[in-house]
PDB file of N, CA and C in Angstrom:
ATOM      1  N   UNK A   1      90.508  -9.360  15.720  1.00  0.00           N
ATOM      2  CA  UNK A   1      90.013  -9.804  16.999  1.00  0.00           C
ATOM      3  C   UNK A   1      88.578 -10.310  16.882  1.00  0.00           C
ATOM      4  N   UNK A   2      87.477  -9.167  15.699  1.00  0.00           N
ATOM      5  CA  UNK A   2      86.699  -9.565  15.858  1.00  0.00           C
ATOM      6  C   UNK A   2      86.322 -11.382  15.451  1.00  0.00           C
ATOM      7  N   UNK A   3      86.968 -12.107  14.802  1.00  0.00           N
ATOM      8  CA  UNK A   3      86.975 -13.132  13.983  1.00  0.00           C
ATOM      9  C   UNK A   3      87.328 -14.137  14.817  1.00  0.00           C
ATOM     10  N   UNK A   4      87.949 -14.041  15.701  1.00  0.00           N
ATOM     11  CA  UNK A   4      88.217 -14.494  17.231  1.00  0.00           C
ATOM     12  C   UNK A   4      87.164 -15.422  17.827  1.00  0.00           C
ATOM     13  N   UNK A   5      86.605 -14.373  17.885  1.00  0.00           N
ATOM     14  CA  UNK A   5      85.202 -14.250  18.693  1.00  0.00           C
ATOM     15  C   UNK A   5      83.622 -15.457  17.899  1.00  0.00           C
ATOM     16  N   UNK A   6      83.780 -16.084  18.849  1.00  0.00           N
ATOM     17  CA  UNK A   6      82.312 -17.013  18.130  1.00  0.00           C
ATOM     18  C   UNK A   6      81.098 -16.229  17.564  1.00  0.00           C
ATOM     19  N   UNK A   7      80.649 -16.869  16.819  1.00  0.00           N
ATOM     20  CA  UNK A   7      79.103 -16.052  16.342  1.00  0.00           C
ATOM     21  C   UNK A   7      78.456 -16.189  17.587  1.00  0.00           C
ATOM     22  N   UNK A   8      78.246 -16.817  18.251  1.00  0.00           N
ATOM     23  CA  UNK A   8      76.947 -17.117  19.378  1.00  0.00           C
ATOM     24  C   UNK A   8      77.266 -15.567  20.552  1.00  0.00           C
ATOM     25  N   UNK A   9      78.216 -15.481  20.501  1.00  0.00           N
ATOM     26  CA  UNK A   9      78.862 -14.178  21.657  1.00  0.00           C
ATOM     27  C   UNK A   9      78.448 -12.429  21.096  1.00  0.00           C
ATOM     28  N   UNK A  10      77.282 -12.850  20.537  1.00  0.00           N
ATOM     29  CA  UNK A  10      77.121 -11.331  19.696  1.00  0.00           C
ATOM     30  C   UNK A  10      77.298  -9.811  20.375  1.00  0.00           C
ATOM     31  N   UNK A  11      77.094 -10.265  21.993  1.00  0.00           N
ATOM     32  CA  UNK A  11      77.325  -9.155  22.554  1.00  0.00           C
ATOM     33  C   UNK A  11      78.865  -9.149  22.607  1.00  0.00           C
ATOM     34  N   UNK A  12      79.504  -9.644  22.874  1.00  0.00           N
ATOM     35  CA  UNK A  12      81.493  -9.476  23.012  1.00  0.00           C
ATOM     36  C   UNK A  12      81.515  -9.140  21.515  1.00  0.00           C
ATOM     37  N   UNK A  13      81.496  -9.578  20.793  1.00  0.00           N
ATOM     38  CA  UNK A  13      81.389  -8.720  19.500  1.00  0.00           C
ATOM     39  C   UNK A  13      80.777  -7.389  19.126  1.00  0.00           C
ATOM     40  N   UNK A  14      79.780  -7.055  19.564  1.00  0.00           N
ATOM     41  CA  UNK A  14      79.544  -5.617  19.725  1.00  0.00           C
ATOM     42  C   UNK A  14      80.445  -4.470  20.910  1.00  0.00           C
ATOM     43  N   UNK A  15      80.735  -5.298  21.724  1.00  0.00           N
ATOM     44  CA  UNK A  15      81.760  -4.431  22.945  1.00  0.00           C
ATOM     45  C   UNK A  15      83.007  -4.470  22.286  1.00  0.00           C
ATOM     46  N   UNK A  16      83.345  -5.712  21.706  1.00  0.00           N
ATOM     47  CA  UNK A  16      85.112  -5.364  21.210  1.00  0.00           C
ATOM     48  C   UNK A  16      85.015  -4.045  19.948  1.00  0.00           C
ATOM     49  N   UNK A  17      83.582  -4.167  19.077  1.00  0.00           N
ATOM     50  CA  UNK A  17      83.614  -3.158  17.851  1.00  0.00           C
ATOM     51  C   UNK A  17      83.692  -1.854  18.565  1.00  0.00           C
ATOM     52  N   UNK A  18      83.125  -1.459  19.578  1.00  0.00           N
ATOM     53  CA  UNK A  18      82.843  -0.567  20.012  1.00  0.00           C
ATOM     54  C   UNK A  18      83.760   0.194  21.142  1.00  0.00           C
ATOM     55  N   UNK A  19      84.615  -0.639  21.067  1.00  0.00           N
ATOM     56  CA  UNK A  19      85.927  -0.589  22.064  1.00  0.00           C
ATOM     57  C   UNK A  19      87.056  -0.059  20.981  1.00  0.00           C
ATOM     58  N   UNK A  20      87.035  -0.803  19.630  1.00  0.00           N
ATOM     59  CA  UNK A  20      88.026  -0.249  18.643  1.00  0.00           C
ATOM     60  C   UNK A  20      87.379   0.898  18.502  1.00  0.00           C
ATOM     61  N   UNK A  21      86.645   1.249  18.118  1.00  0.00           N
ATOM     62  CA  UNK A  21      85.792   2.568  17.767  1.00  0.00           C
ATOM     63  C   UNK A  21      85.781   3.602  18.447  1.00  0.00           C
ATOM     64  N   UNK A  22      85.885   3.372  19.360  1.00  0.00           N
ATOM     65  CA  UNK A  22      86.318   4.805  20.743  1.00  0.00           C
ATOM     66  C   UNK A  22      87.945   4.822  20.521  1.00  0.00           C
ATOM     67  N   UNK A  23      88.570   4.054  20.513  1.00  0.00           N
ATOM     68  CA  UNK A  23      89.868   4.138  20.918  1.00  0.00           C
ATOM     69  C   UNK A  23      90.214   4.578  19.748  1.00  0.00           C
ATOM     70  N   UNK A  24      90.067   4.498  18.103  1.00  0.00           N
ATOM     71  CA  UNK A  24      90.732   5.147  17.084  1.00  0.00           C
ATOM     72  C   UNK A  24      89.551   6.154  17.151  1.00  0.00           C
ATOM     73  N   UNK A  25      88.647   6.623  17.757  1.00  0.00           N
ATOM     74  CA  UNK A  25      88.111   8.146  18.016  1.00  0.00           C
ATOM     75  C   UNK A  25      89.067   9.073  19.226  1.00  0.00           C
ATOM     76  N   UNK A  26      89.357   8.227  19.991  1.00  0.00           N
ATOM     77  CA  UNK A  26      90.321   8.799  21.459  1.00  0.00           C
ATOM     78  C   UNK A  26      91.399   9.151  20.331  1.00  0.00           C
ATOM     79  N   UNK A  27      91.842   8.236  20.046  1.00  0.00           N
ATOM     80  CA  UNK A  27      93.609   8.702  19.086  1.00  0.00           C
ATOM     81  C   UNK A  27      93.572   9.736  18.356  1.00  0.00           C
ATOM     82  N   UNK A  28      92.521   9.831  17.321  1.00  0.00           N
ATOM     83  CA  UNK A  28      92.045  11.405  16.466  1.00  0.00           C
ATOM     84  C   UNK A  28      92.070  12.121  17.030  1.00  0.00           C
ATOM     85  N   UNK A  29      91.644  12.506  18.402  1.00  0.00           N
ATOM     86  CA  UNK A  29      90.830  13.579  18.787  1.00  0.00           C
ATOM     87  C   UNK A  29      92.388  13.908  19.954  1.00  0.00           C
ATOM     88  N   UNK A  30      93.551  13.044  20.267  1.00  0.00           N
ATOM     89  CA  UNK A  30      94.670  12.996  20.582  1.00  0.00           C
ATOM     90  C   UNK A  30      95.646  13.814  19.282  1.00  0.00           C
ATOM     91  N   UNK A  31      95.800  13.263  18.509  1.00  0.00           N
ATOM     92  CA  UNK A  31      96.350  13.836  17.105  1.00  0.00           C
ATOM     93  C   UNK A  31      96.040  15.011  17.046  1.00  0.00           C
ATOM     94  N   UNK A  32      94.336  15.709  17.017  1.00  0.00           N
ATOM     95  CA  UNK A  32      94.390  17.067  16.769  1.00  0.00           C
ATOM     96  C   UNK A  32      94.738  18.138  17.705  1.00  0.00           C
ATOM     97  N   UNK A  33      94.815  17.483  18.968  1.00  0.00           N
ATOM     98  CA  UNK A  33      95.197  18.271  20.481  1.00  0.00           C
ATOM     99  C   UNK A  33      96.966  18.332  20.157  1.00  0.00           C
ATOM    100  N   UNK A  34      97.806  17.388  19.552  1.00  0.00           N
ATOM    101  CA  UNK A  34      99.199  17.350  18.725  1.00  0.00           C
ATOM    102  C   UNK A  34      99.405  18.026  17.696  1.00  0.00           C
ATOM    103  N   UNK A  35      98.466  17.704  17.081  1.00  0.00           N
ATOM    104  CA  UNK A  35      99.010  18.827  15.947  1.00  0.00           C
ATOM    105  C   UNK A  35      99.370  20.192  15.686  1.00  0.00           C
ATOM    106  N   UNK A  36     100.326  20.495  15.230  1.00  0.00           N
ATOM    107  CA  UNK A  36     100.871  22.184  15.347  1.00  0.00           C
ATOM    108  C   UNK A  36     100.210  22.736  13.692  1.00  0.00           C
ATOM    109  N   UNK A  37      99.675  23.553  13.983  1.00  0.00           N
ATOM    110  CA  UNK A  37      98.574  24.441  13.314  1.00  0.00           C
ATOM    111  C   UNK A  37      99.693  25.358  12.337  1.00  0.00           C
ATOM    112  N   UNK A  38     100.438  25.982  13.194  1.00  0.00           N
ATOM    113  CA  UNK A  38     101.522  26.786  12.825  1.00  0.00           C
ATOM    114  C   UNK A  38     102.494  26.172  11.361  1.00  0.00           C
ATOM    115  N   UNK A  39     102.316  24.903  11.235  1.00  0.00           N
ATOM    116  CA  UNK A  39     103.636  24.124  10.361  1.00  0.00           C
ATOM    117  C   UNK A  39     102.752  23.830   9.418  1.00  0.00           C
ATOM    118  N   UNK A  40     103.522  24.150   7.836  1.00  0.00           N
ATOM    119  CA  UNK A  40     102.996  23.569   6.717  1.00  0.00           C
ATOM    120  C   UNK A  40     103.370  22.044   5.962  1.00  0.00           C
ATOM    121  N   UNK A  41     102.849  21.929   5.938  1.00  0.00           N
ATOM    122  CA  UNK A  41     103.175  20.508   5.330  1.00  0.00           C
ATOM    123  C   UNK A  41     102.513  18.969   6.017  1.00  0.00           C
ATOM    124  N   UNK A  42     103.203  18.094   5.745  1.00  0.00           N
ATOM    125  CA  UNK A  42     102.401  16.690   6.775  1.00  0.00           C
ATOM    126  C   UNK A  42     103.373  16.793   7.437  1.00  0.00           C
ATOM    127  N   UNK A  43     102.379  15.859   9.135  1.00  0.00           N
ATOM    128  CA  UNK A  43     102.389  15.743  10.328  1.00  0.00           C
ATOM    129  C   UNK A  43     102.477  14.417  10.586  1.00  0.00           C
ATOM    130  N   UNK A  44     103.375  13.602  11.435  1.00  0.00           N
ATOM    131  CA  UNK A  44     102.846  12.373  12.103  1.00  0.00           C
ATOM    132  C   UNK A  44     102.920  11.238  10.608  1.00  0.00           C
ATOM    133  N   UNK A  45     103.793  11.382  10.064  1.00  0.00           N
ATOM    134  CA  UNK A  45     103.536  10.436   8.797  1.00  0.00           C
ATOM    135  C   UNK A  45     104.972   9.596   8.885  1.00  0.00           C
ATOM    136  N   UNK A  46     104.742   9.006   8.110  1.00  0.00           N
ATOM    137  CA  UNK A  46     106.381   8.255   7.787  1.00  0.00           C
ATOM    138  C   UNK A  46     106.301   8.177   5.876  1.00  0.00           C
ATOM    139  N   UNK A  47     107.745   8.398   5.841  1.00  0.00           N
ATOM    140  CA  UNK A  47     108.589   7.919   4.620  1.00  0.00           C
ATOM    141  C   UNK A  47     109.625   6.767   4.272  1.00  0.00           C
ATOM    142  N   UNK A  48     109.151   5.451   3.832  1.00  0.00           N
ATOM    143  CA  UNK A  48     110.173   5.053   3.820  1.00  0.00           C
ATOM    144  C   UNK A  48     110.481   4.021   2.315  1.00  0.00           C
ATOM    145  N   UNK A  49     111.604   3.996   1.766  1.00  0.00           N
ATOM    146  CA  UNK A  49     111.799   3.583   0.999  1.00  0.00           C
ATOM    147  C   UNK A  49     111.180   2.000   0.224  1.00  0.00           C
ATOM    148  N   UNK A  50     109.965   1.971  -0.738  1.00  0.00           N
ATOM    149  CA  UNK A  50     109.484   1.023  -1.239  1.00  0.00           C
ATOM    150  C   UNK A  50     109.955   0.015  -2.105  1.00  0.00           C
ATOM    151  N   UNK A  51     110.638   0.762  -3.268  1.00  0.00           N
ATOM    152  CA  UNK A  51     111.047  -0.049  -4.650  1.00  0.00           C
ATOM    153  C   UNK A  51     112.192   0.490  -4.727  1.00  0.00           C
ATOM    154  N   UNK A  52     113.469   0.357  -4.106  1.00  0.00           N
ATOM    155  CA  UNK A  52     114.552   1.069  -4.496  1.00  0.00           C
ATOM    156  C   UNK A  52     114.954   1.179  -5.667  1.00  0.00           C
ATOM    157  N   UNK A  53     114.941   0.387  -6.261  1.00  0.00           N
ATOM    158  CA  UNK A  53     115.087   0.206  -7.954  1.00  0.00           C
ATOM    159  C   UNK A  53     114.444   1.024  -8.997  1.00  0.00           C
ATOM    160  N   UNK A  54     113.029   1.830  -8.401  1.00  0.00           N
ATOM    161  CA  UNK A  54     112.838   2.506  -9.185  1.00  0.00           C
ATOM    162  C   UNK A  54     112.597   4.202  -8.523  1.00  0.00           C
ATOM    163  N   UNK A  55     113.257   4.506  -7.031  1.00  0.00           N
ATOM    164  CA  UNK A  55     113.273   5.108  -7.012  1.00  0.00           C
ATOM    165  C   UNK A  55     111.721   5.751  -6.014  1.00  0.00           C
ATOM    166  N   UNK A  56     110.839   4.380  -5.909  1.00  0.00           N
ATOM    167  CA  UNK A  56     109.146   4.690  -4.808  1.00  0.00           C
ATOM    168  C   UNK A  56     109.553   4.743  -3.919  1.00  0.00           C
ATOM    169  N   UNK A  57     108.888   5.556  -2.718  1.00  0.00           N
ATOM    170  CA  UNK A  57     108.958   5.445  -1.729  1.00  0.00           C
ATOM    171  C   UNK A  57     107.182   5.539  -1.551  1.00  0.00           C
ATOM    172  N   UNK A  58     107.131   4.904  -0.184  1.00  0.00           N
ATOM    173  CA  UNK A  58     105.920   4.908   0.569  1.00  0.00           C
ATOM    174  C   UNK A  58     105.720   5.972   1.460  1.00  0.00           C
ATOM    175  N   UNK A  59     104.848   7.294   1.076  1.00  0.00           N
ATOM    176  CA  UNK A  59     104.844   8.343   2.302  1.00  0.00           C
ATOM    177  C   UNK A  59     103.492   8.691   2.590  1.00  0.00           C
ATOM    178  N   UNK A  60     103.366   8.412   3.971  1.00  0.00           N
ATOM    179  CA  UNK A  60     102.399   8.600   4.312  1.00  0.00           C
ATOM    180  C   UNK A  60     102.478   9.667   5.170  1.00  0.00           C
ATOM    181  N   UNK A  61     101.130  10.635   5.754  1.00  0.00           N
ATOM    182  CA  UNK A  61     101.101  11.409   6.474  1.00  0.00           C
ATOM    183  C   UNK A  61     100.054  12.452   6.695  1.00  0.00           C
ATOM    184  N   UNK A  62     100.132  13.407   7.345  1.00  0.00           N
ATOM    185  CA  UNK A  62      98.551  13.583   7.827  1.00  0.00           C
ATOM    186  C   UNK A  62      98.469  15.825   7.907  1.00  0.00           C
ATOM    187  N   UNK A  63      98.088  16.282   6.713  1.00  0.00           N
ATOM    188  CA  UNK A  63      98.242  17.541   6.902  1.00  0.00           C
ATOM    189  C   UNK A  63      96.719  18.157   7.615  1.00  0.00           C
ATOM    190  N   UNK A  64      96.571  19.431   7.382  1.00  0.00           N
ATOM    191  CA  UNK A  64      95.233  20.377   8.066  1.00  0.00           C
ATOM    192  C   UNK A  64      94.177  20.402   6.928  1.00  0.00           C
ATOM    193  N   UNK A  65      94.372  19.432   6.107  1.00  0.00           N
ATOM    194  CA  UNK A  65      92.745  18.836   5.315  1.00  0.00           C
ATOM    195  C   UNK A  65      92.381  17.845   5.959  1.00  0.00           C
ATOM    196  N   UNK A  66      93.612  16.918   5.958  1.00  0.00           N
ATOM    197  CA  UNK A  66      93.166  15.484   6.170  1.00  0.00           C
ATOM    198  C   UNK A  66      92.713  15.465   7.670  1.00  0.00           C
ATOM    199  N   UNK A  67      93.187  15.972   8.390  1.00  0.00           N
ATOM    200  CA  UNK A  67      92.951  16.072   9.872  1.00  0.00           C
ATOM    201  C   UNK A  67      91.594  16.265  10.313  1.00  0.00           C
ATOM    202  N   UNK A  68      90.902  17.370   9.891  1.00  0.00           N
ATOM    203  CA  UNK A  68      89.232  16.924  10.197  1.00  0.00           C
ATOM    204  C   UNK A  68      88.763  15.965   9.821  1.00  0.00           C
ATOM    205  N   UNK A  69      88.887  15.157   8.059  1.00  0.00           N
ATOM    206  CA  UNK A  69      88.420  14.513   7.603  1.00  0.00           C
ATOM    207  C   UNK A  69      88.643  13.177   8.333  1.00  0.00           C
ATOM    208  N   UNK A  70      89.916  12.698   9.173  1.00  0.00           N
ATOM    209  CA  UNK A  70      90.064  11.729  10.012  1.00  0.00           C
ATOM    210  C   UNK A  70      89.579  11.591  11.256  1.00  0.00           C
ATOM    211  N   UNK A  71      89.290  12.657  11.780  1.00  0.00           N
ATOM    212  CA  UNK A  71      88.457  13.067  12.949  1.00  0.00           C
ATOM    213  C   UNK A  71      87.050  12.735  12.994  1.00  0.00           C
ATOM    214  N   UNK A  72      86.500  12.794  11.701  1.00  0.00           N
ATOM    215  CA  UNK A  72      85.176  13.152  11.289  1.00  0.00           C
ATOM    216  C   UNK A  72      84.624  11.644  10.703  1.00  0.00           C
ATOM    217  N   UNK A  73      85.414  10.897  10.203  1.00  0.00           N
ATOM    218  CA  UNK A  73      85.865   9.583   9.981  1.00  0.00           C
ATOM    219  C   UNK A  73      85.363   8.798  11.391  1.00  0.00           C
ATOM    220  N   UNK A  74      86.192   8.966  12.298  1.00  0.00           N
ATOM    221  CA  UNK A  74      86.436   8.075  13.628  1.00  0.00           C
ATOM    222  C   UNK A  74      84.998   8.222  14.685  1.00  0.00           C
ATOM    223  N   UNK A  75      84.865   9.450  14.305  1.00  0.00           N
ATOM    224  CA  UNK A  75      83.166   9.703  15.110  1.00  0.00           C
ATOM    225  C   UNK A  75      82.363   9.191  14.433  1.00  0.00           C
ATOM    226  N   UNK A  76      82.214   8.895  13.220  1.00  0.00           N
ATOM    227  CA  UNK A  76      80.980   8.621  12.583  1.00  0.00           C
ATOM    228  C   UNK A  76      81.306   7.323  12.852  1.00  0.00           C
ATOM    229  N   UNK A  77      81.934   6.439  12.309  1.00  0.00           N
ATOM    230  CA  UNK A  77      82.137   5.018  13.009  1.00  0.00           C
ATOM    231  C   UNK A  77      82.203   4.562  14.620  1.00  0.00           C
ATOM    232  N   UNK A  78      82.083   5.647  15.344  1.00  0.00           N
ATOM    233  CA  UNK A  78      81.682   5.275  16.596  1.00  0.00           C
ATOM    234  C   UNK A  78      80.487   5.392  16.507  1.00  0.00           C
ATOM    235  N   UNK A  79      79.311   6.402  16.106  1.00  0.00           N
ATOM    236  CA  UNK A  79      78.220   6.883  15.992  1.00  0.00           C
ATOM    237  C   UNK A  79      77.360   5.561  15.363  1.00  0.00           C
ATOM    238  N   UNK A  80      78.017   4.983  14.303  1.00  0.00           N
ATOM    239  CA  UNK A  80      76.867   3.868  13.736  1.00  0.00           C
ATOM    240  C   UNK A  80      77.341   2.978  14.855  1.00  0.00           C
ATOM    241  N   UNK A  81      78.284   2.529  15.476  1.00  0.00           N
ATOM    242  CA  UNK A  81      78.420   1.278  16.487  1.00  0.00           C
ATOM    243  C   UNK A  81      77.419   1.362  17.270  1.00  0.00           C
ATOM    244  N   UNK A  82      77.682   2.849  17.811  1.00  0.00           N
ATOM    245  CA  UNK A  82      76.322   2.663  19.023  1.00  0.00           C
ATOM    246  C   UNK A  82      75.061   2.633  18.194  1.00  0.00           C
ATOM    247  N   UNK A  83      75.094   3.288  17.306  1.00  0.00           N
ATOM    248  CA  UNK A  83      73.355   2.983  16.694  1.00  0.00           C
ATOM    249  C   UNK A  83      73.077   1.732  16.861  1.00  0.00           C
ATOM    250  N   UNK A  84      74.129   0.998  16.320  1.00  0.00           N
ATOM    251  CA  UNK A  84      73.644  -0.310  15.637  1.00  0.00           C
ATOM    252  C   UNK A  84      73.358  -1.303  17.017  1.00  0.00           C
ATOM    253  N   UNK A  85      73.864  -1.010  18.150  1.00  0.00           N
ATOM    254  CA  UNK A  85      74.262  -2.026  19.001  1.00  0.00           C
ATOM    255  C   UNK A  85      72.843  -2.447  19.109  1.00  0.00           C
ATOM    256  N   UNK A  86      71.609  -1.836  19.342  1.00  0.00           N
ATOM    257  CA  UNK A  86      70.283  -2.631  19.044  1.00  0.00           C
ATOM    258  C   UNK A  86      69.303  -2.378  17.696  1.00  0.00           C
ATOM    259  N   UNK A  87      70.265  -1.806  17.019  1.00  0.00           N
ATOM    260  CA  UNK A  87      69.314  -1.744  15.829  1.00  0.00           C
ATOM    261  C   UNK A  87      69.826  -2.806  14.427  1.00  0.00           C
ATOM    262  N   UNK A  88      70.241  -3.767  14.810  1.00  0.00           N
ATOM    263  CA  UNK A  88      70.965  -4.831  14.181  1.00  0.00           C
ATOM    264  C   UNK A  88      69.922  -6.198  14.720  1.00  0.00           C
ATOM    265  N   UNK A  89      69.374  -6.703  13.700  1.00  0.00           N
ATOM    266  CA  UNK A  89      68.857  -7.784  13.860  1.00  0.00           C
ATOM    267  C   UNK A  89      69.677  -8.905  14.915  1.00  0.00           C
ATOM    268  N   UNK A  90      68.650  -9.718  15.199  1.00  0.00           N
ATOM    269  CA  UNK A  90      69.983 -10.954  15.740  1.00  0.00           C
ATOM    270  C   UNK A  90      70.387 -11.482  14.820  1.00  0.00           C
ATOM    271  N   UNK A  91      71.739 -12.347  15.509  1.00  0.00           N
ATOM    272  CA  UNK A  91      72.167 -13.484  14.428  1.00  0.00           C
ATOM    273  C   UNK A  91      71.532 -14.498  14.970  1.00  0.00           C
ATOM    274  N   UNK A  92      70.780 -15.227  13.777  1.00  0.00           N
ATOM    275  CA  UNK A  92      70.244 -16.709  13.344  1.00  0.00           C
ATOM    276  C   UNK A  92      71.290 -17.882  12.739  1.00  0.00           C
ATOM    277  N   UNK A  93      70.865 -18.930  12.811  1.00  0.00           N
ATOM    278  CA  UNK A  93      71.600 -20.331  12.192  1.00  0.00           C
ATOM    279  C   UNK A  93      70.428 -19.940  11.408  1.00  0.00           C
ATOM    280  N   UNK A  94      71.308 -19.724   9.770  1.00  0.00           N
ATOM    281  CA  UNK A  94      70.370 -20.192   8.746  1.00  0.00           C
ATOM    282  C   UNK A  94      69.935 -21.661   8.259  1.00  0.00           C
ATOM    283  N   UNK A  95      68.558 -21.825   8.315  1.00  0.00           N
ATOM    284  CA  UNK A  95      67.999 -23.250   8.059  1.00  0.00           C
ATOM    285  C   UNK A  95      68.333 -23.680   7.006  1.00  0.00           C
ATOM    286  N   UNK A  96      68.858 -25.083   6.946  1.00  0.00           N
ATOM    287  CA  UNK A  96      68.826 -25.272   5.803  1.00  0.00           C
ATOM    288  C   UNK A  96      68.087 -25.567   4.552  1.00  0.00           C
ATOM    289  N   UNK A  97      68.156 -25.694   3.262  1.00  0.00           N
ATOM    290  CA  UNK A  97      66.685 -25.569   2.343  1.00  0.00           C
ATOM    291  C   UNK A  97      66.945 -27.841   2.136  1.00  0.00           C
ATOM    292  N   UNK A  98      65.630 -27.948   1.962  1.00  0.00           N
ATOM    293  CA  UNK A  98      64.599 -29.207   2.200  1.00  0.00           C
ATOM    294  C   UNK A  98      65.841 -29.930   1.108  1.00  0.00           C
ATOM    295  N   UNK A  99      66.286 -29.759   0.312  1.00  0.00           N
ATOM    296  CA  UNK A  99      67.124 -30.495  -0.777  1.00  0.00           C
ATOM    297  C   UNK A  99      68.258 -30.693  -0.356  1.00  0.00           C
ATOM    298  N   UNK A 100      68.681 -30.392   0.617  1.00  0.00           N
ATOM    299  CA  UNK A 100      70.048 -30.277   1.322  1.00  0.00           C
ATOM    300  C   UNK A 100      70.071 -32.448   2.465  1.00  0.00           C
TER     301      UNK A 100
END
């Protein structure tokens, strides 16, 4: 989405970053209010067959390590968005050099 978006619009570009950034922080912080504490193993993942031929599959999924660490993930990337929203230089048209 962000790529969408013109360079000149720097603020809609900081609201859309910062809009993904809450919302995969909302979803984490959804996931751990889901997750059953009680069950061993992964949560919320999928398995599904990659390379039949040799037998891969693709499994993904989410146990009680990974679960803070994704949590902890999604805040900190909200945390630099808002930092950054004025601590980010502007964007400039770089000049071009005299040989050009």
């Amino acid at each position: 989405m962000l790529l969408a978006v013109p360079r000149a619009r720097e603020t809609a570009i900081k609201a859309i970053a910062l809009g993904f950034a809450a919302a995969s922080f909302a979803v984490s912080v959804i996931v751990t209010i889901l997750f059953d504490y009680g069950t061993a193993g992964y949560q919320f993942g999928t398995n599904k067959s990659w390379i039949p031929a040799i037998g891969s599959n693709f499994h993904l999924g989410m146990d009680g390590i990974s679960l803070p660490l994704v949590v902890l993930s999604t805040f900190i990337t909200l945390l630099c968005v808002i930092y950054s929203w004025n601590h980010w230089p502007p964007s400039r048209t770089t000049p071009r050099p005299s040989w050009c």
